[in-house]
Amino acid sequence: MSQCQTCGACCAAYRVQFSVYELDDMGGAVPVTLTETVNGSTCRMRGTGEVPIRCVALSGSVGTGVSCAIYALRPRPCTELQEGSHACNKARQRHGLPPLDERPEH
Ligand code: SF4
Ligand code: SF4
């Protein structure tokens, strides 16, 4: 089972920024109502541009049990962040969670 369901640290550690072309009103999938504008070409998930960082789409408690309200529609930074990667373990460390084994390079 994925560790992500009991984690969520990366959804509460980084600015989640991506192209406006990923927004549902621009032909993409991400609900525009859950985002805010960064500039003309970039937007981000609401809640990830402030401190403490926590994406508006995240529900539950980090490190215990979480879910993403837009999992199937989530933007590229979320689909690209690999479980067990450096960015994953850095986020987990920030939330006092132990590192996961590094996945083999591919
Ligand atoms: S920090 Fe890693 S384990 Fe936690 S939710 Fe993100 S990818 Fe999954
Ligand atoms: S959109 Fe979902 S996966 Fe991406 S940061 Fe927000 S809660 Fe996490």
Coordinates of N, CA and C and ligand atoms in Angstrom, one line a residue:
M1 N 0.8 -1.2 0.0 CA 0.0 0.0 0.0 C 0.9 1.2 0.0
S2 N 0.4 2.3 -0.7 CA 1.2 3.5 -0.7 C 1.3 4.1 0.7
Q3 N 2.5 4.7 1.0 CA 2.6 5.4 2.2 C 1.9 6.7 2.2
C4 N 1.6 7.2 1.0 CA 1.0 8.5 0.9 C -0.3 8.7 1.6
Q5 N -1.1 7.6 1.8 CA -2.4 7.7 2.4 C -2.3 8.0 3.9
T6 N -1.1 7.7 4.5 CA -0.9 8.0 5.9 C 0.2 9.1 6.0
C7 N 0.4 9.9 5.0 CA 1.4 10.9 5.0 C 0.9 12.3 4.7
G8 N 0.9 12.7 3.4 CA 0.5 14.0 3.0 C 1.5 15.1 3.2
A9 N 2.7 14.7 3.6 CA 3.7 15.8 4.0 C 4.0 16.7 2.8
C10 N 4.1 16.1 1.6 CA 4.5 17.0 0.4 C 3.3 18.0 0.0
C11 N 2.1 17.7 0.5 CA 1.0 18.6 0.2 C 1.0 19.7 1.2
A12 N 1.9 19.7 2.2 CA 2.0 20.7 3.2 C 3.4 21.1 3.4
A13 N 4.2 21.1 2.3 CA 5.6 21.5 2.4 C 6.1 22.3 1.3
Y14 N 5.4 22.3 0.2 CA 6.0 23.0 -1.0 C 4.9 23.9 -1.7
R15 N 5.4 24.9 -2.4 CA 4.5 25.7 -3.2 C 4.2 24.8 -4.4
V16 N 2.9 24.6 -4.7 CA 2.5 23.7 -5.8 C 2.1 24.6 -6.9
Q17 N 3.1 24.9 -7.8 CA 2.9 25.8 -8.9 C 2.9 25.1 -10.2
F18 N 2.1 25.6 -11.2 CA 2.0 24.9 -12.5 C 1.5 25.8 -13.5
S19 N 1.5 25.3 -14.8 CA 1.0 26.2 -15.9 C -0.5 26.4 -15.8
V20 N -0.9 27.6 -16.2 CA -2.3 27.9 -16.3 C -3.1 27.0 -17.2
Y21 N -2.3 26.4 -18.2 CA -3.0 25.5 -19.1 C -3.4 24.2 -18.5
E22 N -3.1 23.9 -17.2 CA -3.6 22.8 -16.5 C -4.9 23.0 -15.9
L23 N -5.4 24.3 -15.9 CA -6.7 24.7 -15.3 C -7.8 24.2 -16.1
D24 N -8.9 23.9 -15.4 CA -10.1 23.4 -16.2 C -10.7 24.4 -17.1
D25 N -10.6 25.7 -16.8 CA -11.1 26.7 -17.7 C -10.2 27.1 -18.8
M26 N -9.0 26.4 -18.9 CA -8.0 26.6 -19.9 C -7.8 25.3 -20.7
G27 N -8.7 24.4 -20.6 CA -8.6 23.1 -21.3 C -8.0 22.0 -20.5
G28 N -7.6 22.2 -19.3 CA -6.9 21.2 -18.5 C -8.0 20.6 -17.5
A29 N -7.5 20.1 -16.4 CA -8.3 19.4 -15.4 C -8.4 20.0 -14.1
V30 N -7.5 20.7 -13.6 CA -7.4 21.2 -12.2 C -8.5 22.3 -12.0
P31 N -9.4 22.1 -11.0 CA -10.4 23.1 -10.8 C -9.8 24.4 -10.4
V32 N -10.2 25.4 -11.3 CA -9.6 26.7 -11.1 C -10.0 27.4 -9.8
T33 N -11.1 27.0 -9.2 CA -11.6 27.6 -7.9 C -10.6 27.2 -6.8
L34 N -9.8 26.2 -6.9 CA -8.9 25.8 -5.9 C -7.5 26.3 -6.0
T35 N -7.4 27.3 -7.0 CA -6.1 27.8 -7.3 C -6.1 29.3 -7.2
E36 N -4.9 29.9 -7.2 CA -4.7 31.3 -7.2 C -3.6 31.6 -8.3
T37 N -3.7 32.9 -8.8 CA -2.8 33.3 -9.8 C -1.5 33.7 -9.3
V38 N -0.4 33.2 -9.9 CA 1.0 33.7 -9.6 C 1.4 34.8 -10.6
N39 N 1.2 34.5 -11.9 CA 1.4 35.5 -12.9 C 0.7 35.0 -14.1
G40 N 0.9 35.7 -15.3 CA 0.1 35.4 -16.4 C 0.1 33.9 -16.9
S41 N 1.2 33.3 -16.6 CA 1.4 31.9 -17.1 C 1.4 30.8 -16.1
T42 N 1.4 31.2 -14.8 CA 1.6 30.3 -13.7 C 0.5 30.5 -12.6
C43 N 0.0 29.4 -12.1 CA -0.9 29.5 -10.9 C -0.4 28.5 -9.9
R44 N -1.1 28.5 -8.7 CA -0.7 27.5 -7.7 C -1.9 27.1 -6.9
M45 N -1.8 25.9 -6.3 CA -2.8 25.4 -5.4 C -3.0 26.4 -4.2
R46 N -4.2 26.8 -4.0 CA -4.4 27.7 -2.8 C -4.0 27.0 -1.5
G47 N -3.4 27.8 -0.7 CA -2.9 27.3 0.6 C -1.4 26.9 0.5
T48 N -0.8 26.8 -0.7 CA 0.6 26.4 -0.7 C 1.5 27.6 -0.9
G49 N 0.9 28.8 -0.9 CA 1.7 30.0 -1.1 C 1.8 30.8 0.2
E50 N 1.4 30.2 1.3 CA 1.4 30.8 2.6 C 2.0 29.9 3.7
V51 N 2.2 30.5 4.8 CA 2.8 29.7 5.9 C 1.8 29.7 7.1
P52 N 1.5 28.5 7.7 CA 2.0 27.2 7.3 C 1.4 26.7 6.0
I53 N 2.2 26.1 5.2 CA 1.8 25.6 3.9 C 0.8 24.4 4.1
R54 N -0.3 24.4 3.4 CA -1.2 23.3 3.3 C -2.2 23.5 2.2
C55 N -2.1 22.5 1.2 CA -2.9 22.6 0.1 C -4.4 22.5 0.4
V56 N -5.2 23.4 -0.2 CA -6.6 23.4 0.1 C -7.3 22.1 -0.2
A57 N -6.8 21.3 -1.1 CA -7.4 20.1 -1.5 C -7.1 18.9 -0.6
L58 N -6.2 19.2 0.4 CA -5.8 18.1 1.3 C -6.8 18.0 2.5
S59 N -7.3 16.8 2.7 CA -8.1 16.6 4.0 C -7.5 15.6 4.8
G60 N -7.8 15.7 6.1 CA -7.2 14.7 7.1 C -6.0 15.3 7.8
S61 N -5.2 14.5 8.5 CA -4.1 14.9 9.3 C -2.8 14.4 8.7
V62 N -1.9 15.3 8.5 CA -0.6 14.9 8.0 C 0.1 13.9 8.9
G63 N 0.6 12.8 8.4 CA 1.2 11.8 9.2 C 0.3 10.8 9.8
T64 N -1.0 10.9 9.6 CA -2.0 10.0 10.1 C -2.8 9.4 9.1
G65 N -3.6 10.2 8.4 CA -4.5 9.8 7.4 C -5.0 10.9 6.5
V66 N -4.7 10.9 5.2 CA -5.0 12.1 4.4 C -5.7 11.6 3.1
S67 N -6.3 12.5 2.4 CA -6.7 12.3 1.0 C -6.7 13.6 0.3
C68 N -6.6 13.5 -1.0 CA -6.6 14.6 -1.9 C -8.0 14.7 -2.6
A69 N -8.7 15.8 -2.4 CA -10.0 16.0 -3.0 C -10.1 15.9 -4.5
I70 N -8.9 16.2 -5.1 CA -8.9 16.2 -6.6 C -7.8 15.2 -7.1
Y71 N -7.7 14.1 -6.5 CA -6.6 13.2 -6.8 C -6.5 12.9 -8.3
A72 N -7.6 12.6 -9.0 CA -7.5 12.3 -10.4 C -7.3 13.5 -11.3
L73 N -7.5 14.6 -10.7 CA -7.3 15.9 -11.4 C -6.1 16.7 -11.0
R74 N -5.3 16.2 -10.1 CA -4.3 17.0 -9.5 C -3.2 17.4 -10.6
P75 N -2.5 18.5 -10.3 CA -1.6 19.1 -11.3 C -0.3 18.3 -11.3
R76 N 0.5 18.7 -12.3 CA 1.7 17.9 -12.6 C 2.7 17.8 -11.5
P77 N 2.9 18.9 -10.7 CA 3.9 18.7 -9.6 C 3.5 17.6 -8.6
C78 N 2.2 17.4 -8.5 CA 1.7 16.3 -7.6 C 1.9 14.9 -8.2
T79 N 1.7 14.8 -9.5 CA 1.8 13.5 -10.2 C 3.3 13.2 -10.4
E80 N 4.2 14.2 -10.4 CA 5.6 14.0 -10.6 C 6.4 13.7 -9.4
L81 N 5.8 14.1 -8.2 CA 6.6 13.9 -7.0 C 6.5 12.4 -6.6
Q82 N 7.6 11.7 -6.7 CA 7.7 10.3 -6.4 C 7.8 9.9 -5.0
E83 N 7.0 9.0 -4.5 CA 7.2 8.4 -3.2 C 8.6 7.9 -3.0
G84 N 9.3 8.3 -2.0 CA 10.6 7.8 -1.7 C 11.7 8.6 -2.4
S85 N 11.3 9.7 -3.1 CA 12.3 10.6 -3.7 C 12.9 11.5 -2.7
H86 N 13.9 12.3 -3.1 CA 14.5 13.3 -2.2 C 13.5 14.3 -1.7
A87 N 12.7 14.8 -2.6 CA 11.6 15.8 -2.3 C 10.6 15.2 -1.3
C88 N 10.3 13.9 -1.5 CA 9.3 13.3 -0.6 C 9.9 13.2 0.8
N89 N 11.2 12.7 0.9 CA 11.8 12.5 2.2 C 12.0 13.9 2.9
K90 N 12.3 14.9 2.1 CA 12.5 16.2 2.7 C 11.2 16.7 3.3
A91 N 10.1 16.5 2.6 CA 8.8 16.9 3.1 C 8.5 16.1 4.4
R92 N 8.7 14.8 4.3 CA 8.5 14.0 5.5 C 9.3 14.5 6.7
Q93 N 10.5 14.8 6.5 CA 11.4 15.2 7.5 C 10.9 16.5 8.2
R94 N 10.4 17.4 7.4 CA 9.8 18.7 7.9 C 8.6 18.4 8.8
H95 N 8.0 17.3 8.6 CA 6.8 17.0 9.4 C 7.1 15.9 10.5
G96 N 8.4 15.6 10.7 CA 8.8 14.7 11.7 C 8.6 13.3 11.4
L97 N 8.5 12.9 10.1 CA 8.2 11.6 9.7 C 9.5 10.9 9.2
P98 N 9.7 9.6 9.4 CA 10.9 9.0 9.0 C 11.0 8.9 7.5
P99 N 12.2 8.8 6.9 CA 12.4 8.7 5.5 C 11.9 7.4 4.9
L100 N 11.5 7.4 3.7 CA 11.2 6.1 3.0 C 12.4 5.7 2.2
D101 N 12.5 4.4 1.9 CA 13.6 3.9 1.1 C 13.6 4.6 -0.2
E102 N 14.8 5.0 -0.7 CA 14.9 5.6 -2.0 C 14.5 4.5 -3.0
R103 N 13.8 5.0 -4.0 CA 13.4 4.1 -5.1 C 14.6 4.0 -6.1
P104 N 14.8 2.8 -6.7 CA 15.9 2.7 -7.7 C 15.7 3.7 -8.8
E105 N 16.9 4.2 -9.3 CA 16.8 5.2 -10.4 C 16.3 4.4 -11.6
H106 N 15.5 5.1 -12.5 CA 15.0 4.5 -13.7 C 15.0 5.5 -14.8
Ligands
SF4_1 S1 5.8 13.1 1.2 FE1 6.1 11.2 0.0 S2 5.0 9.6 1.2 FE2 4.3 11.6 1.8 S3 2.4 12.0 0.5 FE3 4.2 12.9 -0.5 S4 5.0 11.4 -1.9 FE4 3.6 10.3 -0.4
SF4_2 S1 -3.6 18.8 -5.2 FE1 -3.8 17.0 -4.0 S2 -1.8 15.9 -4.3 FE2 -1.5 18.0 -5.0 S3 -0.7 19.2 -3.2 FE3 -2.9 19.4 -3.1 S4 -3.7 17.7 -1.8 FE4 -1.6 17.2 -2.4

